[in-house]
Amino acid sequence: MAGSRHAGKTELLKYLSTFIPANEKVGVYEDNQEIHYRKINPGKKCAEFFVDEKFHIHRLSERDCGIILTGHFVGVRGPEVLDLLNSLSTGASCMTTIHLDDVRGLPDRMYNMLGSCDITERFINNIYKYIDVGVLVECDAKERRRITQMAFYDNEGGRNTCTVLYDREGKTPQQIPEDYQRRFLRYGIENPYQTA
């Protein structure tokens, strides 16, 4: 979930967490308690971790579960971003929040969070390979929150693409990548633009 401060990123993450199947174990990593995963998902498997100077976020790659990150991850400047991608490369799933004003800027934002490093091309490719979806939320002056952008990231055939499926400006969406069309079909969704 992406957006500016107080846009509703964490609230959207909490709502989406209710769709995680009860049989999946979830690790929640926070530097201040915002998610309350067990309270909003009673009976679901969960391990909660407090991220501080004694327990760093890089330890998440040691866990075998889905990952929810909040708080500290948003403002890190260092290897934690690389650790996140390394965890995702093992097949782990993740939901997190990040400050952005456009979903197309996610790879650059994550690269900037990494700081100075010599792994530019591989790191960028891994963002497109292991991050599936970006959702931008905004809050207007009357505190009405809404989803304003949604995009898929993909690395197929060595080519990085960001496919914006929804944009608040009403631009015509791009063609949905074949890989994502197959994923939709696996869940019985033939037309993702059709409302229920």
JSON list of C-alpha atoms in Angstrom, two decimals:
[
{"chain": "A", "resi": 1, "resn": "MET", "atom": "CA", "xyz": [0.00, 0.00, 0.00]},
{"chain": "A", "resi": 2, "resn": "ALA", "atom": "CA", "xyz": [1.41, 3.33, -1.03]},
{"chain": "A", "resi": 3, "resn": "GLY", "atom": "CA", "xyz": [0.50, 6.92, -0.36]},
{"chain": "A", "resi": 4, "resn": "SER", "atom": "CA", "xyz": [1.38, 9.98, 1.66]},
{"chain": "A", "resi": 5, "resn": "ARG", "atom": "CA", "xyz": [1.12, 10.34, 5.44]},
{"chain": "A", "resi": 6, "resn": "HIS", "atom": "CA", "xyz": [-2.38, 9.72, 6.83]},
{"chain": "A", "resi": 7, "resn": "ALA", "atom": "CA", "xyz": [-3.65, 8.57, 3.42]},
{"chain": "A", "resi": 8, "resn": "GLY", "atom": "CA", "xyz": [-5.02, 5.32, 4.83]},
{"chain": "A", "resi": 9, "resn": "LYS", "atom": "CA", "xyz": [-2.25, 2.88, 3.87]},
{"chain": "A", "resi": 10, "resn": "THR", "atom": "CA", "xyz": [-2.31, 1.01, 7.17]},
{"chain": "A", "resi": 11, "resn": "GLU", "atom": "CA", "xyz": [-6.11, 0.89, 7.28]},
{"chain": "A", "resi": 12, "resn": "LEU", "atom": "CA", "xyz": [-6.19, -0.65, 3.80]},
{"chain": "A", "resi": 13, "resn": "LEU", "atom": "CA", "xyz": [-3.49, -3.14, 4.81]},
{"chain": "A", "resi": 14, "resn": "LYS", "atom": "CA", "xyz": [-5.56, -4.12, 7.87]},
{"chain": "A", "resi": 15, "resn": "TYR", "atom": "CA", "xyz": [-8.66, -4.61, 5.74]},
{"chain": "A", "resi": 16, "resn": "LEU", "atom": "CA", "xyz": [-6.81, -6.73, 3.17]},
{"chain": "A", "resi": 17, "resn": "SER", "atom": "CA", "xyz": [-5.30, -8.85, 5.94]},
{"chain": "A", "resi": 18, "resn": "THR", "atom": "CA", "xyz": [-8.80, -10.17, 6.68]},
{"chain": "A", "resi": 19, "resn": "PHE", "atom": "CA", "xyz": [-8.65, -12.03, 3.33]},
{"chain": "A", "resi": 20, "resn": "ILE", "atom": "CA", "xyz": [-5.54, -14.04, 4.30]},
{"chain": "A", "resi": 21, "resn": "PRO", "atom": "CA", "xyz": [-6.66, -17.68, 4.65]},
{"chain": "A", "resi": 22, "resn": "ALA", "atom": "CA", "xyz": [-6.88, -18.89, 8.25]},
{"chain": "A", "resi": 23, "resn": "ASN", "atom": "CA", "xyz": [-4.46, -21.77, 7.59]},
{"chain": "A", "resi": 24, "resn": "GLU", "atom": "CA", "xyz": [-1.62, -19.42, 6.54]},
{"chain": "A", "resi": 25, "resn": "LYS", "atom": "CA", "xyz": [0.84, -18.31, 9.20]},
{"chain": "A", "resi": 26, "resn": "VAL", "atom": "CA", "xyz": [1.54, -14.57, 9.24]},
{"chain": "A", "resi": 27, "resn": "GLY", "atom": "CA", "xyz": [4.49, -12.71, 10.75]},
{"chain": "A", "resi": 28, "resn": "VAL", "atom": "CA", "xyz": [3.72, -9.10, 11.69]},
{"chain": "A", "resi": 29, "resn": "TYR", "atom": "CA", "xyz": [6.80, -6.87, 12.08]},
{"chain": "A", "resi": 30, "resn": "GLU", "atom": "CA", "xyz": [6.19, -3.41, 13.57]},
{"chain": "A", "resi": 31, "resn": "ASP", "atom": "CA", "xyz": [8.06, -0.72, 15.44]},
{"chain": "A", "resi": 32, "resn": "ASN", "atom": "CA", "xyz": [4.78, 0.54, 16.91]},
{"chain": "A", "resi": 33, "resn": "GLN", "atom": "CA", "xyz": [1.62, -1.51, 17.19]},
{"chain": "A", "resi": 34, "resn": "GLU", "atom": "CA", "xyz": [-0.80, -0.44, 14.48]},
{"chain": "A", "resi": 35, "resn": "ILE", "atom": "CA", "xyz": [-2.04, -3.60, 12.80]},
{"chain": "A", "resi": 36, "resn": "HIS", "atom": "CA", "xyz": [-3.62, -5.51, 15.72]},
{"chain": "A", "resi": 37, "resn": "TYR", "atom": "CA", "xyz": [-3.69, -8.56, 13.46]},
{"chain": "A", "resi": 38, "resn": "ARG", "atom": "CA", "xyz": [-4.91, -11.01, 16.12]},
{"chain": "A", "resi": 39, "resn": "LYS", "atom": "CA", "xyz": [-7.77, -8.70, 17.12]},
{"chain": "A", "resi": 40, "resn": "ILE", "atom": "CA", "xyz": [-9.08, -8.19, 13.57]},
{"chain": "A", "resi": 41, "resn": "ASN", "atom": "CA", "xyz": [-8.32, -11.80, 12.55]},
{"chain": "A", "resi": 42, "resn": "PRO", "atom": "CA", "xyz": [-9.30, -13.93, 15.57]},
{"chain": "A", "resi": 43, "resn": "GLY", "atom": "CA", "xyz": [-8.25, -17.56, 15.35]},
{"chain": "A", "resi": 44, "resn": "LYS", "atom": "CA", "xyz": [-5.73, -17.01, 12.54]},
{"chain": "A", "resi": 45, "resn": "LYS", "atom": "CA", "xyz": [-2.08, -18.05, 12.92]},
{"chain": "A", "resi": 46, "resn": "CYS", "atom": "CA", "xyz": [0.13, -15.10, 13.72]},
{"chain": "A", "resi": 47, "resn": "ALA", "atom": "CA", "xyz": [3.53, -14.32, 15.18]},
{"chain": "A", "resi": 48, "resn": "GLU", "atom": "CA", "xyz": [4.03, -10.67, 16.11]},
{"chain": "A", "resi": 49, "resn": "PHE", "atom": "CA", "xyz": [7.50, -9.12, 16.32]},
{"chain": "A", "resi": 50, "resn": "PHE", "atom": "CA", "xyz": [8.56, -5.74, 17.65]},
{"chain": "A", "resi": 51, "resn": "VAL", "atom": "CA", "xyz": [11.32, -4.26, 15.48]},
{"chain": "A", "resi": 52, "resn": "ASP", "atom": "CA", "xyz": [13.93, -2.34, 17.48]},
{"chain": "A", "resi": 53, "resn": "GLU", "atom": "CA", "xyz": [17.68, -2.17, 17.90]},
{"chain": "A", "resi": 54, "resn": "LYS", "atom": "CA", "xyz": [17.67, -5.75, 19.31]},
{"chain": "A", "resi": 55, "resn": "PHE", "atom": "CA", "xyz": [15.42, -7.32, 16.67]},
{"chain": "A", "resi": 56, "resn": "HIS", "atom": "CA", "xyz": [16.03, -5.95, 13.21]},
{"chain": "A", "resi": 57, "resn": "ILE", "atom": "CA", "xyz": [13.83, -6.46, 10.23]},
{"chain": "A", "resi": 58, "resn": "HIS", "atom": "CA", "xyz": [16.58, -8.39, 8.41]},
{"chain": "A", "resi": 59, "resn": "ARG", "atom": "CA", "xyz": [15.62, -11.40, 10.56]},
{"chain": "A", "resi": 60, "resn": "LEU", "atom": "CA", "xyz": [12.35, -11.73, 8.67]},
{"chain": "A", "resi": 61, "resn": "SER", "atom": "CA", "xyz": [14.16, -13.76, 6.00]},
{"chain": "A", "resi": 62, "resn": "GLU", "atom": "CA", "xyz": [14.63, -16.47, 8.64]},
{"chain": "A", "resi": 63, "resn": "ARG", "atom": "CA", "xyz": [10.87, -16.97, 9.01]},
{"chain": "A", "resi": 64, "resn": "ASP", "atom": "CA", "xyz": [8.67, -19.28, 6.92]},
{"chain": "A", "resi": 65, "resn": "CYS", "atom": "CA", "xyz": [5.42, -17.34, 6.68]},
{"chain": "A", "resi": 66, "resn": "GLY", "atom": "CA", "xyz": [3.58, -14.48, 5.07]},
{"chain": "A", "resi": 67, "resn": "ILE", "atom": "CA", "xyz": [4.93, -11.09, 6.13]},
{"chain": "A", "resi": 68, "resn": "ILE", "atom": "CA", "xyz": [3.21, -7.88, 7.15]},
{"chain": "A", "resi": 69, "resn": "LEU", "atom": "CA", "xyz": [5.48, -4.89, 7.72]},
{"chain": "A", "resi": 70, "resn": "THR", "atom": "CA", "xyz": [4.53, -1.50, 9.07]},
{"chain": "A", "resi": 71, "resn": "GLY", "atom": "CA", "xyz": [6.09, 1.52, 10.67]},
{"chain": "A", "resi": 72, "resn": "HIS", "atom": "CA", "xyz": [9.87, 1.17, 10.62]},
{"chain": "A", "resi": 73, "resn": "PHE", "atom": "CA", "xyz": [10.00, -0.26, 7.09]},
{"chain": "A", "resi": 74, "resn": "VAL", "atom": "CA", "xyz": [8.53, 2.92, 5.67]},
{"chain": "A", "resi": 75, "resn": "GLY", "atom": "CA", "xyz": [11.54, 5.00, 6.64]},
{"chain": "A", "resi": 76, "resn": "VAL", "atom": "CA", "xyz": [14.49, 2.62, 6.52]},
{"chain": "A", "resi": 77, "resn": "ARG", "atom": "CA", "xyz": [17.68, 3.48, 4.68]},
{"chain": "A", "resi": 78, "resn": "GLY", "atom": "CA", "xyz": [19.77, 0.38, 4.34]},
{"chain": "A", "resi": 79, "resn": "PRO", "atom": "CA", "xyz": [19.90, -3.34, 3.71]},
{"chain": "A", "resi": 80, "resn": "GLU", "atom": "CA", "xyz": [16.38, -4.01, 5.03]},
{"chain": "A", "resi": 81, "resn": "VAL", "atom": "CA", "xyz": [14.93, -3.45, 1.56]},
{"chain": "A", "resi": 82, "resn": "LEU", "atom": "CA", "xyz": [17.34, -6.01, 0.15]},
{"chain": "A", "resi": 83, "resn": "ASP", "atom": "CA", "xyz": [16.41, -8.42, 2.95]},
{"chain": "A", "resi": 84, "resn": "LEU", "atom": "CA", "xyz": [12.74, -7.98, 2.06]},
{"chain": "A", "resi": 85, "resn": "LEU", "atom": "CA", "xyz": [13.38, -8.89, -1.59]},
{"chain": "A", "resi": 86, "resn": "ASN", "atom": "CA", "xyz": [15.51, -11.85, -0.52]},
{"chain": "A", "resi": 87, "resn": "SER", "atom": "CA", "xyz": [12.60, -13.11, 1.60]},
{"chain": "A", "resi": 88, "resn": "LEU", "atom": "CA", "xyz": [10.17, -12.69, -1.27]},
{"chain": "A", "resi": 89, "resn": "SER", "atom": "CA", "xyz": [12.51, -14.64, -3.55]},
{"chain": "A", "resi": 90, "resn": "THR", "atom": "CA", "xyz": [11.95, -17.70, -1.33]},
{"chain": "A", "resi": 91, "resn": "GLY", "atom": "CA", "xyz": [8.21, -17.64, -2.05]},
{"chain": "A", "resi": 92, "resn": "ALA", "atom": "CA", "xyz": [7.12, -15.66, 1.01]},
{"chain": "A", "resi": 93, "resn": "SER", "atom": "CA", "xyz": [4.25, -13.21, 0.57]},
{"chain": "A", "resi": 94, "resn": "CYS", "atom": "CA", "xyz": [4.24, -9.67, 1.90]},
{"chain": "A", "resi": 95, "resn": "MET", "atom": "CA", "xyz": [2.02, -6.68, 2.49]},
{"chain": "A", "resi": 96, "resn": "THR", "atom": "CA", "xyz": [3.58, -3.43, 3.58]},
{"chain": "A", "resi": 97, "resn": "THR", "atom": "CA", "xyz": [3.22, 0.34, 3.38]},
{"chain": "A", "resi": 98, "resn": "ILE", "atom": "CA", "xyz": [5.48, 2.85, 1.67]},
{"chain": "A", "resi": 99, "resn": "HIS", "atom": "CA", "xyz": [5.39, 6.58, 0.99]},
{"chain": "A", "resi": 100, "resn": "LEU", "atom": "CA", "xyz": [4.73, 7.23, -2.73]},
{"chain": "A", "resi": 101, "resn": "ASP", "atom": "CA", "xyz": [2.70, 9.58, -4.88]},
{"chain": "A", "resi": 102, "resn": "ASP", "atom": "CA", "xyz": [2.53, 7.32, -7.97]},
{"chain": "A", "resi": 103, "resn": "VAL", "atom": "CA", "xyz": [2.67, 3.52, -8.24]},
{"chain": "A", "resi": 104, "resn": "ARG", "atom": "CA", "xyz": [5.11, 3.79, -11.13]},
{"chain": "A", "resi": 105, "resn": "GLY", "atom": "CA", "xyz": [7.67, 5.25, -8.72]},
{"chain": "A", "resi": 106, "resn": "LEU", "atom": "CA", "xyz": [7.89, 2.15, -6.48]},
{"chain": "A", "resi": 107, "resn": "PRO", "atom": "CA", "xyz": [11.10, 0.69, -7.99]},
{"chain": "A", "resi": 108, "resn": "ASP", "atom": "CA", "xyz": [12.93, 4.03, -7.75]},
{"chain": "A", "resi": 109, "resn": "ARG", "atom": "CA", "xyz": [11.67, 4.58, -4.19]},
{"chain": "A", "resi": 110, "resn": "MET", "atom": "CA", "xyz": [12.85, 1.13, -3.09]},
{"chain": "A", "resi": 111, "resn": "TYR", "atom": "CA", "xyz": [16.19, 1.64, -4.81]},
{"chain": "A", "resi": 112, "resn": "ASN", "atom": "CA", "xyz": [16.64, 4.99, -3.04]},
{"chain": "A", "resi": 113, "resn": "MET", "atom": "CA", "xyz": [15.85, 3.30, 0.28]},
{"chain": "A", "resi": 114, "resn": "LEU", "atom": "CA", "xyz": [18.70, 0.87, -0.38]},
{"chain": "A", "resi": 115, "resn": "GLY", "atom": "CA", "xyz": [21.25, 3.69, -0.41]},
{"chain": "A", "resi": 116, "resn": "SER", "atom": "CA", "xyz": [24.57, 3.40, -2.20]},
{"chain": "A", "resi": 117, "resn": "CYS", "atom": "CA", "xyz": [25.06, -0.08, -3.58]},
{"chain": "A", "resi": 118, "resn": "ASP", "atom": "CA", "xyz": [26.64, -1.76, -6.60]},
{"chain": "A", "resi": 119, "resn": "ILE", "atom": "CA", "xyz": [23.73, -4.09, -7.37]},
{"chain": "A", "resi": 120, "resn": "THR", "atom": "CA", "xyz": [21.52, -1.63, -9.26]},
{"chain": "A", "resi": 121, "resn": "GLU", "atom": "CA", "xyz": [20.31, -3.69, -12.23]},
{"chain": "A", "resi": 122, "resn": "ARG", "atom": "CA", "xyz": [19.78, -6.94, -10.32]},
{"chain": "A", "resi": 123, "resn": "PHE", "atom": "CA", "xyz": [18.04, -5.14, -7.47]},
{"chain": "A", "resi": 124, "resn": "ILE", "atom": "CA", "xyz": [15.66, -3.30, -9.82]},
{"chain": "A", "resi": 125, "resn": "ASN", "atom": "CA", "xyz": [14.93, -6.53, -11.75]},
{"chain": "A", "resi": 126, "resn": "ASN", "atom": "CA", "xyz": [14.10, -8.29, -8.47]},
{"chain": "A", "resi": 127, "resn": "ILE", "atom": "CA", "xyz": [11.61, -5.57, -7.54]},
{"chain": "A", "resi": 128, "resn": "TYR", "atom": "CA", "xyz": [9.71, -6.26, -10.75]},
{"chain": "A", "resi": 129, "resn": "LYS", "atom": "CA", "xyz": [10.09, -10.01, -10.27]},
{"chain": "A", "resi": 130, "resn": "TYR", "atom": "CA", "xyz": [9.00, -10.33, -6.62]},
{"chain": "A", "resi": 131, "resn": "ILE", "atom": "CA", "xyz": [6.64, -7.39, -6.04]},
{"chain": "A", "resi": 132, "resn": "ASP", "atom": "CA", "xyz": [3.28, -8.19, -7.64]},
{"chain": "A", "resi": 133, "resn": "VAL", "atom": "CA", "xyz": [0.89, -5.32, -6.96]},
{"chain": "A", "resi": 134, "resn": "GLY", "atom": "CA", "xyz": [1.11, -1.68, -5.93]},
{"chain": "A", "resi": 135, "resn": "VAL", "atom": "CA", "xyz": [-1.94, 0.19, -4.64]},
{"chain": "A", "resi": 136, "resn": "LEU", "atom": "CA", "xyz": [-1.97, 3.96, -4.08]},
{"chain": "A", "resi": 137, "resn": "VAL", "atom": "CA", "xyz": [-4.41, 5.46, -1.58]},
{"chain": "A", "resi": 138, "resn": "GLU", "atom": "CA", "xyz": [-5.14, 9.13, -1.04]},
{"chain": "A", "resi": 139, "resn": "CYS", "atom": "CA", "xyz": [-7.06, 11.20, 1.47]},
{"chain": "A", "resi": 140, "resn": "ASP", "atom": "CA", "xyz": [-8.72, 14.45, 0.42]},
{"chain": "A", "resi": 141, "resn": "ALA", "atom": "CA", "xyz": [-9.31, 17.61, 2.49]},
{"chain": "A", "resi": 142, "resn": "LYS", "atom": "CA", "xyz": [-12.56, 16.14, 3.86]},
{"chain": "A", "resi": 143, "resn": "GLU", "atom": "CA", "xyz": [-10.66, 13.01, 4.98]},
{"chain": "A", "resi": 144, "resn": "ARG", "atom": "CA", "xyz": [-12.33, 10.80, 2.38]},
{"chain": "A", "resi": 145, "resn": "ARG", "atom": "CA", "xyz": [-9.97, 7.98, 1.52]},
{"chain": "A", "resi": 146, "resn": "ARG", "atom": "CA", "xyz": [-9.93, 6.22, -1.81]},
{"chain": "A", "resi": 147, "resn": "ILE", "atom": "CA", "xyz": [-7.80, 3.99, -3.97]},
{"chain": "A", "resi": 148, "resn": "THR", "atom": "CA", "xyz": [-6.45, 6.14, -6.77]},
{"chain": "A", "resi": 149, "resn": "GLN", "atom": "CA", "xyz": [-4.05, 3.79, -8.60]},
{"chain": "A", "resi": 150, "resn": "MET", "atom": "CA", "xyz": [-3.33, 0.09, -8.91]},
{"chain": "A", "resi": 151, "resn": "ALA", "atom": "CA", "xyz": [-0.52, -1.51, -10.89]},
{"chain": "A", "resi": 152, "resn": "PHE", "atom": "CA", "xyz": [1.12, -4.86, -11.54]},
{"chain": "A", "resi": 153, "resn": "TYR", "atom": "CA", "xyz": [4.89, -5.21, -11.67]},
{"chain": "A", "resi": 154, "resn": "ASP", "atom": "CA", "xyz": [6.41, -7.90, -13.84]},
{"chain": "A", "resi": 155, "resn": "ASN", "atom": "CA", "xyz": [9.76, -9.14, -15.09]},
{"chain": "A", "resi": 156, "resn": "GLU", "atom": "CA", "xyz": [9.16, -11.44, -18.01]},
{"chain": "A", "resi": 157, "resn": "GLY", "atom": "CA", "xyz": [11.84, -12.32, -20.51]},
{"chain": "A", "resi": 158, "resn": "GLY", "atom": "CA", "xyz": [14.26, -9.93, -18.80]},
{"chain": "A", "resi": 159, "resn": "ARG", "atom": "CA", "xyz": [11.94, -6.96, -19.41]},
{"chain": "A", "resi": 160, "resn": "ASN", "atom": "CA", "xyz": [10.58, -4.92, -16.47]},
{"chain": "A", "resi": 161, "resn": "THR", "atom": "CA", "xyz": [7.03, -3.63, -16.82]},
{"chain": "A", "resi": 162, "resn": "CYS", "atom": "CA", "xyz": [4.66, -1.68, -14.63]},
{"chain": "A", "resi": 163, "resn": "THR", "atom": "CA", "xyz": [1.10, -2.14, -15.89]},
{"chain": "A", "resi": 164, "resn": "VAL", "atom": "CA", "xyz": [-1.31, 0.42, -14.43]},
{"chain": "A", "resi": 165, "resn": "LEU", "atom": "CA", "xyz": [-4.75, -1.20, -14.33]},
{"chain": "A", "resi": 166, "resn": "TYR", "atom": "CA", "xyz": [-6.49, 1.64, -12.57]},
{"chain": "A", "resi": 167, "resn": "ASP", "atom": "CA", "xyz": [-5.67, 5.34, -12.46]},
{"chain": "A", "resi": 168, "resn": "ARG", "atom": "CA", "xyz": [-7.72, 8.11, -10.87]},
{"chain": "A", "resi": 169, "resn": "GLU", "atom": "CA", "xyz": [-7.26, 10.17, -14.01]},
{"chain": "A", "resi": 170, "resn": "GLY", "atom": "CA", "xyz": [-9.30, 7.62, -15.96]},
{"chain": "A", "resi": 171, "resn": "LYS", "atom": "CA", "xyz": [-6.59, 6.81, -18.47]},
{"chain": "A", "resi": 172, "resn": "THR", "atom": "CA", "xyz": [-7.18, 3.76, -20.63]},
{"chain": "A", "resi": 173, "resn": "PRO", "atom": "CA", "xyz": [-5.55, 0.80, -18.91]},
{"chain": "A", "resi": 174, "resn": "GLN", "atom": "CA", "xyz": [-2.73, -1.05, -20.57]},
{"chain": "A", "resi": 175, "resn": "GLN", "atom": "CA", "xyz": [-3.01, -4.66, -21.71]},
{"chain": "A", "resi": 176, "resn": "ILE", "atom": "CA", "xyz": [-2.91, -7.00, -18.72]},
{"chain": "A", "resi": 177, "resn": "PRO", "atom": "CA", "xyz": [0.24, -9.16, -18.91]},
{"chain": "A", "resi": 178, "resn": "GLU", "atom": "CA", "xyz": [-0.50, -12.80, -19.82]},
{"chain": "A", "resi": 179, "resn": "ASP", "atom": "CA", "xyz": [0.97, -14.05, -16.55]},
{"chain": "A", "resi": 180, "resn": "TYR", "atom": "CA", "xyz": [-1.50, -11.92, -14.60]},
{"chain": "A", "resi": 181, "resn": "GLN", "atom": "CA", "xyz": [-4.39, -12.97, -16.84]},
{"chain": "A", "resi": 182, "resn": "ARG", "atom": "CA", "xyz": [-3.58, -16.58, -15.92]},
{"chain": "A", "resi": 183, "resn": "ARG", "atom": "CA", "xyz": [-3.45, -15.64, -12.22]},
{"chain": "A", "resi": 184, "resn": "PHE", "atom": "CA", "xyz": [-6.87, -13.99, -12.43]},
{"chain": "A", "resi": 185, "resn": "LEU", "atom": "CA", "xyz": [-8.31, -17.05, -14.16]},
{"chain": "A", "resi": 186, "resn": "ARG", "atom": "CA", "xyz": [-6.93, -19.30, -11.39]},
{"chain": "A", "resi": 187, "resn": "TYR", "atom": "CA", "xyz": [-9.19, -17.40, -9.01]},
{"chain": "A", "resi": 188, "resn": "GLY", "atom": "CA", "xyz": [-12.18, -17.43, -11.37]},
{"chain": "A", "resi": 189, "resn": "ILE", "atom": "CA", "xyz": [-11.80, -13.81, -12.48]},
{"chain": "A", "resi": 190, "resn": "GLU", "atom": "CA", "xyz": [-12.30, -13.51, -16.24]},
{"chain": "A", "resi": 191, "resn": "ASN", "atom": "CA", "xyz": [-12.64, -9.74, -16.38]},
{"chain": "A", "resi": 192, "resn": "PRO", "atom": "CA", "xyz": [-10.92, -7.79, -13.54]},
{"chain": "A", "resi": 193, "resn": "TYR", "atom": "CA", "xyz": [-12.65, -4.58, -14.67]},
{"chain": "A", "resi": 194, "resn": "GLN", "atom": "CA", "xyz": [-16.13, -6.00, -14.19]},
{"chain": "A", "resi": 195, "resn": "THR", "atom": "CA", "xyz": [-17.79, -4.98, -10.93]},
{"chain": "A", "resi": 196, "resn": "ALA", "atom": "CA", "xyz": [-19.74, -7.50, -8.88]}
]
